[in-house]
Structures are given as structure tokens and as C-alpha cells.
mmCIF file of C-alpha atoms in Angstrom:
data_model
loop_
_atom_site.group_PDB
_atom_site.id
_atom_site.type_symbol
_atom_site.label_atom_id
_atom_site.label_comp_id
_atom_site.label_asym_id
_atom_site.label_seq_id
_atom_site.Cartn_x
_atom_site.Cartn_y
_atom_site.Cartn_z
ATOM 1 C CA MET A 1 115.869 116.107 120.994
ATOM 2 C CA HIS A 2 112.781 114.458 118.767
ATOM 3 C CA GLU A 3 114.479 113.404 115.137
ATOM 4 C CA VAL A 4 111.315 113.509 113.053
ATOM 5 C CA HIS A 5 111.521 111.688 109.626
ATOM 6 C CA VAL A 6 110.500 114.084 107.027
ATOM 7 C CA LEU A 7 109.626 112.370 103.571
ATOM 8 C CA THR A 8 109.708 114.171 100.176
ATOM 9 C CA ALA A 9 106.966 113.539 97.296
ATOM 10 C CA GLU A 10 110.133 111.875 95.543
ATOM 11 C CA GLU A 11 110.859 110.298 98.262
ATOM 12 C CA ILE A 12 106.918 108.349 98.943
ATOM 13 C CA ASP A 13 106.644 107.676 95.344
ATOM 14 C CA GLY A 14 107.492 103.607 94.760
ATOM 15 C CA LEU A 15 108.107 103.640 98.424
ATOM 16 C CA ALA A 16 105.642 100.419 98.908
ATOM 17 C CA ARG A 17 103.554 98.740 96.446
ATOM 18 C CA PHE A 18 98.770 99.802 96.455
ATOM 19 C CA GLU A 19 99.103 95.845 97.603
ATOM 20 C CA GLU A 20 100.998 97.036 100.574
ATOM 21 C CA TYR A 21 99.056 100.825 101.007
ATOM 22 C CA VAL A 22 95.538 98.436 100.432
ATOM 23 C CA GLU A 23 96.401 96.620 103.918
ATOM 24 C CA ALA A 24 97.441 99.339 105.541
ATOM 25 C CA VAL A 25 94.283 101.105 104.883
ATOM 26 C CA ARG A 26 91.607 98.338 105.293
ATOM 27 C CA ALA A 27 93.112 97.708 108.470
ATOM 28 C CA GLY A 28 92.407 101.340 109.550
ATOM 29 C CA TYR A 29 88.465 101.103 107.762
ATOM 30 C CA ARG A 30 87.993 98.311 110.706
ATOM 31 C CA GLN A 31 89.281 99.720 113.523
ATOM 32 C CA TYR A 32 87.403 102.174 112.800
ATOM 33 C CA GLY A 33 84.350 100.692 112.207
ATOM 34 C CA GLU A 34 85.109 98.930 115.497
ATOM 35 C CA GLY A 35 85.263 102.603 117.284
ATOM 36 C CA ALA A 36 87.848 104.082 116.516
ATOM 37 C CA PRO A 37 87.762 108.312 117.096
ATOM 38 C CA ILE A 38 87.924 110.717 113.734
ATOM 39 C CA THR A 39 86.845 114.069 112.320
ATOM 40 C CA PRO A 40 84.608 115.520 109.777
ATOM 41 C CA ARG A 41 86.761 118.713 107.462
ATOM 42 C CA ILE A 42 87.087 121.002 109.609
ATOM 43 C CA ALA A 43 87.071 124.587 106.826
ATOM 44 C CA LEU A 44 88.129 127.852 107.799
ATOM 45 C CA GLU A 45 88.810 130.333 105.691
ATOM 46 C CA ASN A 46 90.773 133.903 105.099
ATOM 47 C CA THR A 47 87.683 136.545 105.519
ATOM 48 C CA GLU A 48 89.292 138.897 103.502
ATOM 49 C CA ARG A 49 90.834 136.783 101.138
ATOM 50 C CA GLN A 50 87.975 133.737 100.622
ATOM 51 C CA ALA A 51 89.343 131.243 97.798
ATOM 52 C CA VAL A 52 92.550 131.015 100.464
ATOM 53 C CA GLN A 53 90.651 128.123 102.601
ATOM 54 C CA LEU A 54 92.776 126.133 105.375
ATOM 55 C CA LYS A 55 90.989 122.431 106.588
ATOM 56 C CA THR A 56 92.302 119.634 107.979
ATOM 57 C CA TYR A 57 90.571 116.665 109.413
ATOM 58 C CA ILE A 58 92.290 114.023 111.679
ATOM 59 C CA ALA A 59 91.950 110.337 113.357
ATOM 60 C CA VAL A 60 93.780 108.233 115.491
ATOM 61 C CA LEU A 61 94.070 104.529 115.225
ATOM 62 C CA PRO A 62 95.515 102.985 118.767
ATOM 63 C CA GLU A 63 96.072 99.394 116.462
ATOM 64 C CA SER A 64 98.217 100.189 114.453
ATOM 65 C CA GLY A 65 100.016 103.117 116.780
ATOM 66 C CA ALA A 66 99.268 106.261 115.008
ATOM 67 C CA MET A 67 97.572 109.548 114.300
ATOM 68 C CA GLY A 68 97.460 112.960 112.875
ATOM 69 C CA GLY A 69 95.893 113.481 109.274
ATOM 70 C CA TYR A 70 95.550 116.180 106.584
ATOM 71 C CA LEU A 71 96.327 119.634 106.949
ATOM 72 C CA TYR A 72 95.863 121.533 103.390
ATOM 73 C CA THR A 73 95.083 124.684 102.184
ATOM 74 C CA SER A 74 92.892 125.251 99.427
ATOM 75 C CA VAL A 75 94.272 128.425 96.468
ATOM 76 C CA GLY A 76 92.040 129.202 94.256
ATOM 77 C CA GLU A 77 91.966 125.661 92.443
ATOM 78 C CA ASP A 78 94.969 124.828 93.806
ATOM 79 C CA GLN A 79 96.174 123.134 97.431
ATOM 80 C CA TRP A 80 99.125 122.522 99.421
ATOM 81 C CA TYR A 81 98.714 119.414 101.970
ATOM 82 C CA MET A 82 100.807 118.044 104.180
ATOM 83 C CA THR A 83 100.306 114.605 106.532
ATOM 84 C CA PRO A 84 101.669 114.744 110.142
ATOM 85 C CA LEU A 85 102.059 111.798 111.797
ATOM 86 C CA TYR A 86 102.217 110.873 115.977
ATOM 87 C CA ASP A 87 103.265 108.213 117.851
ATOM 88 C CA ALA A 88 99.781 107.573 119.088
ATOM 89 C CA GLU A 89 100.698 105.669 121.624
ATOM 90 C CA THR A 90 103.545 108.405 123.247
ATOM 91 C CA GLY A 91 102.029 111.416 121.704
ATOM 92 C CA GLU A 92 106.153 112.359 120.047
ATOM 93 C CA PRO A 93 105.936 113.473 116.056
ATOM 94 C CA LYS A 94 107.212 110.490 114.454
ATOM 95 C CA ALA A 95 106.797 111.942 110.953
ATOM 96 C CA LEU A 96 105.301 114.391 107.806
ATOM 97 C CA LEU A 97 104.968 114.116 104.854
ATOM 98 C CA ASP A 98 104.106 115.422 101.653
ATOM 99 C CA GLY A 99 100.404 114.680 101.582
ATOM 100 C CA THR A 100 100.441 116.171 97.572
ATOM 101 C CA ALA A 101 102.299 112.269 96.710
ATOM 102 C CA LEU A 102 100.259 111.058 99.071
ATOM 103 C CA SER A 103 96.847 111.945 98.109
ATOM 104 C CA PRO A 104 96.319 109.332 94.912
ATOM 105 C CA LEU A 105 98.073 106.153 96.693
ATOM 106 C CA LYS A 106 95.601 106.644 99.599
ATOM 107 C CA THR A 107 92.772 107.635 98.187
ATOM 108 C CA GLY A 108 93.213 105.315 95.555
ATOM 109 C CA ALA A 109 94.132 102.359 98.328
ATOM 110 C CA VAL A 110 91.142 103.062 99.547
ATOM 111 C CA GLY A 111 89.252 102.458 96.284
ATOM 112 C CA GLY A 112 91.084 99.196 96.091
ATOM 113 C CA VAL A 113 89.328 98.499 99.107
ATOM 114 C CA ALA A 114 86.075 98.497 98.891
ATOM 115 C CA VAL A 115 86.153 97.524 95.333
ATOM 116 C CA ASP A 116 87.831 93.904 96.951
ATOM 117 C CA GLU A 117 83.985 93.864 99.286
ATOM 118 C CA LEU A 118 81.532 95.131 96.876
ATOM 119 C CA ALA A 119 83.091 93.452 93.202
ATOM 120 C CA ARG A 120 82.046 90.731 92.568
ATOM 121 C CA ASP A 121 84.639 87.944 92.862
ATOM 122 C CA ASP A 122 84.942 87.991 88.990
ATOM 123 C CA ALA A 123 85.058 91.416 88.124
ATOM 124 C CA ARG A 124 86.918 91.340 85.152
ATOM 125 C CA THR A 125 86.350 94.973 83.335
ATOM 126 C CA VAL A 126 86.935 98.384 84.247
ATOM 127 C CA GLY A 127 85.697 101.182 82.225
ATOM 128 C CA VAL A 128 86.896 104.699 83.407
ATOM 129 C CA TYR A 129 85.626 108.621 83.824
ATOM 130 C CA GLY A 130 88.831 111.177 84.079
ATOM 131 C CA SER A 131 92.595 110.897 82.835
ATOM 132 C CA GLY A 132 94.338 111.571 86.388
ATOM 133 C CA PRO A 133 96.553 110.756 88.784
ATOM 134 C CA GLN A 134 93.384 109.982 91.161
ATOM 135 C CA ALA A 135 92.263 107.486 87.623
ATOM 136 C CA ARG A 136 95.925 105.858 87.607
ATOM 137 C CA ALA A 137 95.384 105.745 91.126
ATOM 138 C CA GLN A 138 91.922 104.230 90.912
ATOM 139 C CA VAL A 139 92.681 101.278 88.470
ATOM 140 C CA ARG A 140 96.397 100.304 90.236
ATOM 141 C CA ALA A 141 94.447 99.892 93.218
ATOM 142 C CA THR A 142 91.692 97.876 91.535
ATOM 143 C CA ALA A 143 94.774 95.298 89.789
ATOM 144 C CA ALA A 144 96.122 95.000 92.908
ATOM 145 C CA VAL A 145 92.280 93.127 94.116
ATOM 146 C CA ARG A 146 90.981 92.057 90.890
ATOM 147 C CA ASP A 147 92.596 90.284 88.199
ATOM 148 C CA VAL A 148 92.026 92.576 85.579
ATOM 149 C CA GLU A 149 91.380 92.161 81.530
ATOM 150 C CA ARG A 150 90.454 95.287 80.445
ATOM 151 C CA VAL A 151 90.154 98.563 80.770
ATOM 152 C CA THR A 152 88.166 101.402 78.469
ATOM 153 C CA VAL A 153 89.640 105.057 79.957
ATOM 154 C CA TYR A 154 87.151 107.856 78.647
ATOM 155 C CA SER A 155 87.411 111.811 79.164
ATOM 156 C CA PRO A 156 86.462 114.488 77.050
ATOM 157 C CA THR A 157 89.779 115.320 76.034
ATOM 158 C CA GLU A 158 90.906 112.887 73.526
ATOM 159 C CA THR A 159 94.681 113.551 74.535
ATOM 160 C CA ASN A 160 94.297 113.329 78.149
ATOM 161 C CA ALA A 161 92.148 110.150 78.147
ATOM 162 C CA GLU A 162 95.411 108.388 76.202
ATOM 163 C CA ALA A 163 97.920 109.631 78.314
ATOM 164 C CA LEU A 164 96.922 107.565 80.766
ATOM 165 C CA ARG A 165 96.021 104.598 78.163
ATOM 166 C CA THR A 166 99.977 104.730 78.055
ATOM 167 C CA ARG A 167 101.074 105.401 80.819
ATOM 168 C CA LEU A 168 98.392 102.135 82.475
ATOM 169 C CA ASP A 169 99.460 99.367 79.286
ATOM 170 C CA GLY A 170 102.770 100.131 80.864
ATOM 171 C CA GLU A 171 101.802 98.756 84.108
ATOM 172 C CA LEU A 172 99.052 96.849 84.402
ATOM 173 C CA ASP A 173 99.329 92.958 82.570
ATOM 174 C CA ALA A 174 95.525 93.935 80.562
ATOM 175 C CA VAL A 175 94.651 95.652 77.464
ATOM 176 C CA VAL A 176 94.078 98.965 78.147
ATOM 177 C CA GLU A 177 91.724 101.539 75.315
ATOM 178 C CA THR A 178 90.605 104.691 75.009
ATOM 179 C CA ALA A 179 86.556 105.255 74.986
ATOM 180 C CA ALA A 180 85.019 107.602 71.994
ATOM 181 C CA ASP A 181 81.981 108.968 73.724
ATOM 182 C CA GLU A 182 81.347 108.260 78.114
ATOM 183 C CA THR A 183 78.826 104.847 76.868
ATOM 184 C CA GLU A 184 81.625 102.578 76.342
ATOM 185 C CA PRO A 185 83.437 102.726 79.372
ATOM 186 C CA VAL A 186 79.733 101.800 81.543
ATOM 187 C CA ALA A 187 78.279 99.773 78.910
ATOM 188 C CA GLY A 188 79.801 95.370 79.599
ATOM 189 C CA ALA A 189 82.276 97.103 82.607
ATOM 190 C CA ASP A 190 82.585 94.923 85.659
ATOM 191 C CA ILE A 191 83.986 97.968 87.965
ATOM 192 C CA VAL A 192 83.281 101.398 86.827
ATOM 193 C CA ILE A 193 85.421 104.612 88.023
ATOM 194 C CA THR A 194 84.704 107.696 87.893
ATOM 195 C CA ALA A 195 88.062 110.502 89.162
ATOM 196 C CA THR A 196 86.528 113.262 87.424
ATOM 197 C CA SER A 197 85.612 117.295 87.861
ATOM 198 C CA SER A 198 82.276 116.975 86.698
ATOM 199 C CA GLU A 199 79.393 118.264 88.218
ATOM 200 C CA THR A 200 76.931 116.357 85.730
ATOM 201 C CA PRO A 201 76.862 113.048 86.184
ATOM 202 C CA VAL A 202 79.123 111.379 83.896
ATOM 203 C CA PHE A 203 77.041 108.606 82.927
ATOM 204 C CA ASP A 204 73.259 107.297 82.297
ATOM 205 C CA GLY A 205 72.519 105.019 85.152
ATOM 206 C CA ASP A 206 70.320 103.390 82.981
ATOM 207 C CA LEU A 207 73.540 101.452 80.998
ATOM 208 C CA LEU A 208 74.741 100.554 84.271
ATOM 209 C CA GLU A 209 75.101 96.296 84.388
ATOM 210 C CA ALA A 210 73.350 93.765 86.576
ATOM 211 C CA GLY A 211 76.426 93.746 88.835
ATOM 212 C CA ALA A 212 78.199 96.512 88.447
ATOM 213 C CA HIS A 213 80.277 97.793 90.713
ATOM 214 C CA VAL A 214 81.472 102.101 91.103
ATOM 215 C CA THR A 215 83.856 103.997 92.479
ATOM 216 C CA ALA A 216 82.978 107.498 92.756
ATOM 217 C CA MET A 217 85.215 109.814 94.374
ATOM 218 C CA GLY A 218 85.464 112.719 92.035
ATOM 219 C CA GLN A 219 83.327 114.455 93.676
ATOM 220 C CA HIS A 220 82.019 115.840 97.174
ATOM 221 C CA GLU A 221 81.137 119.081 97.052
ATOM 222 C CA PRO A 222 76.782 119.724 97.619
ATOM 223 C CA THR A 223 76.302 121.467 94.125
ATOM 224 C CA GLY A 224 78.852 118.527 92.180
ATOM 225 C CA ARG A 225 78.223 114.423 91.137
ATOM 226 C CA GLU A 226 79.144 111.928 88.999
ATOM 227 C CA LEU A 227 76.026 110.041 89.604
ATOM 228 C CA ASP A 228 72.406 110.523 88.960
ATOM 229 C CA GLU A 229 69.879 109.513 90.086
ATOM 230 C CA THR A 230 68.979 106.465 88.568
ATOM 231 C CA VAL A 231 72.411 104.354 90.226
ATOM 232 C CA ILE A 232 71.786 105.630 93.568
ATOM 233 C CA GLU A 233 68.527 104.654 93.904
ATOM 234 C CA GLN A 234 68.850 100.836 92.120
ATOM 235 C CA ALA A 235 71.873 100.467 94.116
ATOM 236 C CA LYS A 236 73.547 99.547 97.201
ATOM 237 C CA TYR A 237 75.051 102.450 98.665
ATOM 238 C CA VAL A 238 78.522 102.377 100.659
ATOM 239 C CA PRO A 239 80.022 105.955 101.133
ATOM 240 C CA ASP A 240 83.154 106.405 102.562
ATOM 241 C CA THR A 241 81.692 107.000 106.794
ATOM 242 C CA ARG A 242 77.419 107.975 106.466
ATOM 243 C CA GLN A 243 78.746 111.497 108.194
ATOM 244 C CA ARG A 244 80.936 113.214 105.373
ATOM 245 C CA ALA A 245 77.464 111.312 102.653
ATOM 246 C CA LEU A 246 75.504 113.566 104.471
ATOM 247 C CA ASP A 247 77.264 116.128 104.905
ATOM 248 C CA GLU A 248 79.262 116.518 101.107
ATOM 249 C CA SER A 249 77.664 113.775 98.758
ATOM 250 C CA GLY A 250 76.493 115.658 96.235
ATOM 251 C CA GLU A 251 75.249 112.660 94.727
ATOM 252 C CA LEU A 252 73.310 111.714 97.789
ATOM 253 C CA ARG A 253 72.557 114.546 98.715
ATOM 254 C CA GLN A 254 70.937 115.539 95.554
ATOM 255 C CA ALA A 255 69.271 111.819 95.604
ATOM 256 C CA ILE A 256 67.211 112.919 99.131
ATOM 257 C CA GLU A 257 66.733 116.712 98.352
ATOM 258 C CA ARG A 258 64.560 114.399 94.621
ATOM 259 C CA GLY A 259 63.013 112.599 97.302
ATOM 260 C CA ALA A 260 64.512 109.842 94.999
ATOM 261 C CA VAL A 261 65.890 108.272 98.770
ATOM 262 C CA THR A 262 66.284 108.881 102.134
ATOM 263 C CA GLU A 263 69.024 108.758 104.366
ATOM 264 C CA ASP A 264 68.675 104.977 105.265
ATOM 265 C CA HIS A 265 69.170 103.692 101.498
ATOM 266 C CA ILE A 266 72.815 104.251 103.568
ATOM 267 C CA HIS A 267 73.089 100.041 103.843
ATOM 268 C CA GLY A 268 76.553 101.884 106.519
ATOM 269 C CA ASP A 269 79.712 103.182 105.598
ATOM 270 C CA LEU A 270 82.627 100.531 104.454
ATOM 271 C CA GLY A 271 84.722 100.509 108.123
ATOM 272 C CA ALA A 272 81.585 98.536 109.103
ATOM 273 C CA VAL A 273 81.334 96.646 105.650
ATOM 274 C CA VAL A 274 85.207 95.569 106.814
ATOM 275 C CA ALA A 275 84.461 95.588 110.376
ATOM 276 C CA GLY A 276 81.637 92.976 109.405
ATOM 277 C CA GLU A 277 79.078 94.968 111.237
ATOM 278 C CA LYS A 278 77.468 95.756 107.560
ATOM 279 C CA PRO A 279 77.436 93.141 105.053
ATOM 280 C CA GLY A 280 79.280 93.795 101.419
ATOM 281 C CA ARG A 281 78.670 92.151 98.338
ATOM 282 C CA GLU A 282 75.997 89.238 98.808
ATOM 283 C CA THR A 283 74.135 88.473 95.305
ATOM 284 C CA ALA A 284 76.345 88.314 92.315
ATOM 285 C CA ASP A 285 73.686 90.417 89.703
ATOM 286 C CA GLU A 286 73.334 93.572 92.544
ATOM 287 C CA ILE A 287 75.311 96.498 91.721
ATOM 288 C CA THR A 288 77.414 98.020 94.561
ATOM 289 C CA VAL A 289 78.629 101.752 94.630
ATOM 290 C CA PHE A 290 81.270 103.380 96.548
ATOM 291 C CA ASP A 291 81.320 106.532 97.986
ATOM 292 C CA SER A 292 84.707 108.106 98.520
ATOM 293 C CA GLY A 293 85.382 111.611 99.753
ATOM 294 C CA GLY A 294 88.705 111.563 101.980
ATOM 295 C CA THR A 295 88.368 110.800 104.956
ATOM 296 C CA PRO A 296 91.086 111.009 107.848
ATOM 297 C CA ILE A 297 91.424 106.963 108.572
ATOM 298 C CA GLU A 298 93.600 106.269 104.421
ATOM 299 C CA THR A 299 95.570 108.977 105.229
ATOM 300 C CA VAL A 300 97.256 108.513 108.305
ATOM 301 C CA SER A 301 97.120 104.739 107.909
ATOM 302 C CA ALA A 302 98.936 105.566 104.572
ATOM 303 C CA ALA A 303 100.658 108.070 105.766
ATOM 304 C CA GLN A 304 102.730 105.466 109.067
ATOM 305 C CA LEU A 305 103.068 102.582 105.811
ATOM 306 C CA ALA A 306 104.626 105.164 103.998
ATOM 307 C CA HIS A 307 107.302 107.093 107.013
ATOM 308 C CA GLN A 308 107.721 102.994 108.104
ATOM 309 C CA LYS A 309 108.681 101.749 104.521
ATOM 310 C CA GLY A 310 111.360 105.492 104.411
ATOM 311 C CA ARG A 311 112.495 104.250 107.779
ATOM 312 C CA ASP A 312 113.158 100.916 106.936
ATOM 313 C CA ALA A 313 114.885 101.524 103.573
ATOM 314 C CA SER A 314 117.228 104.918 105.246
ATOM 315 C CA VAL A 315 114.772 107.352 103.177
ATOM 316 C CA GLY A 316 113.950 110.804 104.346
ATOM 317 C CA THR A 317 115.421 113.017 106.535
ATOM 318 C CA ALA A 318 115.619 113.639 110.367
ATOM 319 C CA LEU A 319 114.776 116.621 111.825
ATOM 320 C CA PRO A 320 115.404 118.139 114.997
ATOM 321 C CA PHE A 321 112.496 118.879 117.441
ATOM 322 C CA SER A 322 110.958 120.131 120.543
ATOM 323 C CA SER A 323 108.519 119.090 123.576
ATOM 324 C CA LEU A 324 107.158 121.622 124.981
ATOM 325 C CA ARG A 325 108.846 120.109 128.245
ATOM 326 C CA ALA A 326 112.408 119.992 127.193
ATOM 327 C CA ALA A 327 111.991 123.352 125.492
ATOM 328 C CA ILE A 328 111.448 124.193 128.890
ATOM 329 C CA ASP A 329 114.349 122.674 130.836
ATOM 330 C CA TRP A 330 116.123 124.073 127.997
ATOM 331 C CA ARG A 331 115.544 127.846 128.881
#
């Protein structure tokens, strides 16, 4: 009987540092840039109850020895995430992880990879729009790749902004403050992070400093966008994957529809930059944008790391599974 390693949310918490997740995800994107296969997001809908959708995406990372992805449901405003992980060489199931716990870790990590590739080396100040777990994870991952000295948090709900400020203040060796209005985080910021559910731009693109980097990760629906055309038009635009951006990115699609840019405005996706096929930052004053909507690359990479860490620390539960051949022989 084959054993599958099961990790709960509580067990995943604290298994690995953000620096480790960033490096694991960087390796995954390099493999993708070198040709590792992935699928775009697929969604099926319950035709009798359209508020319930089943979604998935998968990737094979040969060098990491892992393949798998997300299988999750969207139920109105809520989601349930499961992350199955398989051995890329034998096809045997390796692990089953609580995907909800993994989500901010893997999404933060890909943001950290993008910051390391696209932000200036001397970037020290961060402006954050949003106050939830994803915003926190993006800041934590950014601090794993840059010496962050100041973080400015904005949320239209002041108590939420203060709650994130308090948490980050206890986690970072940096000054963390809340913003009085939406102009403060972007003013003078080296790195701007948008992690919101807003369907309209969260700051005026004319306020963005020369040489700034923007990570936009809160919206990945064609109807939503956190960045205006001014940001997209003037930036070196790098999405996680080109096809995901063309299919889902409201920022890009609406900029194309309004005639601000064309599809050729995509500089290259993150895999091409990490693999060295496209340059990252080239000058100190260029503006860069990373558009992150979620791919199986970071999911499989982060799940593989958590699985390995859990096994090394004897954390998790082993559940018996049978292959088809074993089940036939048993019968």
C-alpha cells in the first residue's frame, strides 16, 4: 500500500521561510521558461447552481521531480482549495495539501521572484494597497529579497490597515505605517503592491515614481483592474504567463480595448525573464509591472517545498492509497 503525505493548514504554517519559498518558485519559473508544460485555468460550472464552480490548473516540473496543481471550488464569495502533488518520474501520489494555507505563501513567493528580477537593487520603500493575507504575504516575500526600510499600508477600512500594520511591525525590521489616503503609498515608493478586490484603479498612474516596480495581484478577472492605462502604457509589462494575462488580466485587456497598448506590449512572461531569455530591469529609471493572477507553477513549487519540509520534520499524516494495478491484484 502506497502512503500519501497529508498536510493541514496548521501543519503548513511555519514549515519554511519566505526566502525558501521564493527560491523554490524561482526554480519552477525557470523550468517553465525552459519548456516545462502547464495548463491554463479551467473552470466548470454547475449548470443548476451557477454560483458553484469547479476550477483547476496543473503543471509538470521535471527538474523539481513534481507535478500537480490546484483543484478548487468557488462557492459564491468563498473558495475551497486542495493541492495534490505527484512524483514526476514515477507518477505516484506524493502529498495532499490544504491549498488555502498554501495560497498566500506561493503567491507571495512569485511576487518575491518578480521583485528580485524587476525592482531596483536599492529599492527600500514599499507602498501597499490592501490589508488581507495576500497583502501581508507580498510584503513578507518582498522583504526576503530586498532590504525594506519603510512600508506604507492603505485600506479604505482603517481598522484593517492598522491590523496589517501591527502584524508587519512585529515581523519586519522596518518602519511600518498606515496611509491617510490612497495617494500616500505610491508617493516616493520604490515598490508598489496592489492586493485588493477593487475593480477600478487603486492609484493614479501619474503619481508613480520613475524607477518604481509594481506588483499587481489582487484582480485576475477581465472585468477587474487595479492599475490604470497610464501605468500599463509606460511600464515594462511582465505577467506570470502570457496566455493567462491575455485571457484573464483586466489591466492588460482593458488597456488593449482602450487602444493604449497592443498585445506586443507584453515584454515577456516571468519564466522567460528568470530563464534569461528576456532581460529583467535594464535601467534605473524604467517602470516595471508584474501582473500576477495565479498559475500552477508556483503552486507545484511551493507544495513540493512544504511536502519536503514536512517529511523532514515528521509533520503530517500518512494515508494509504492504492494504484489501479494494486487494487486489481487485491481483488
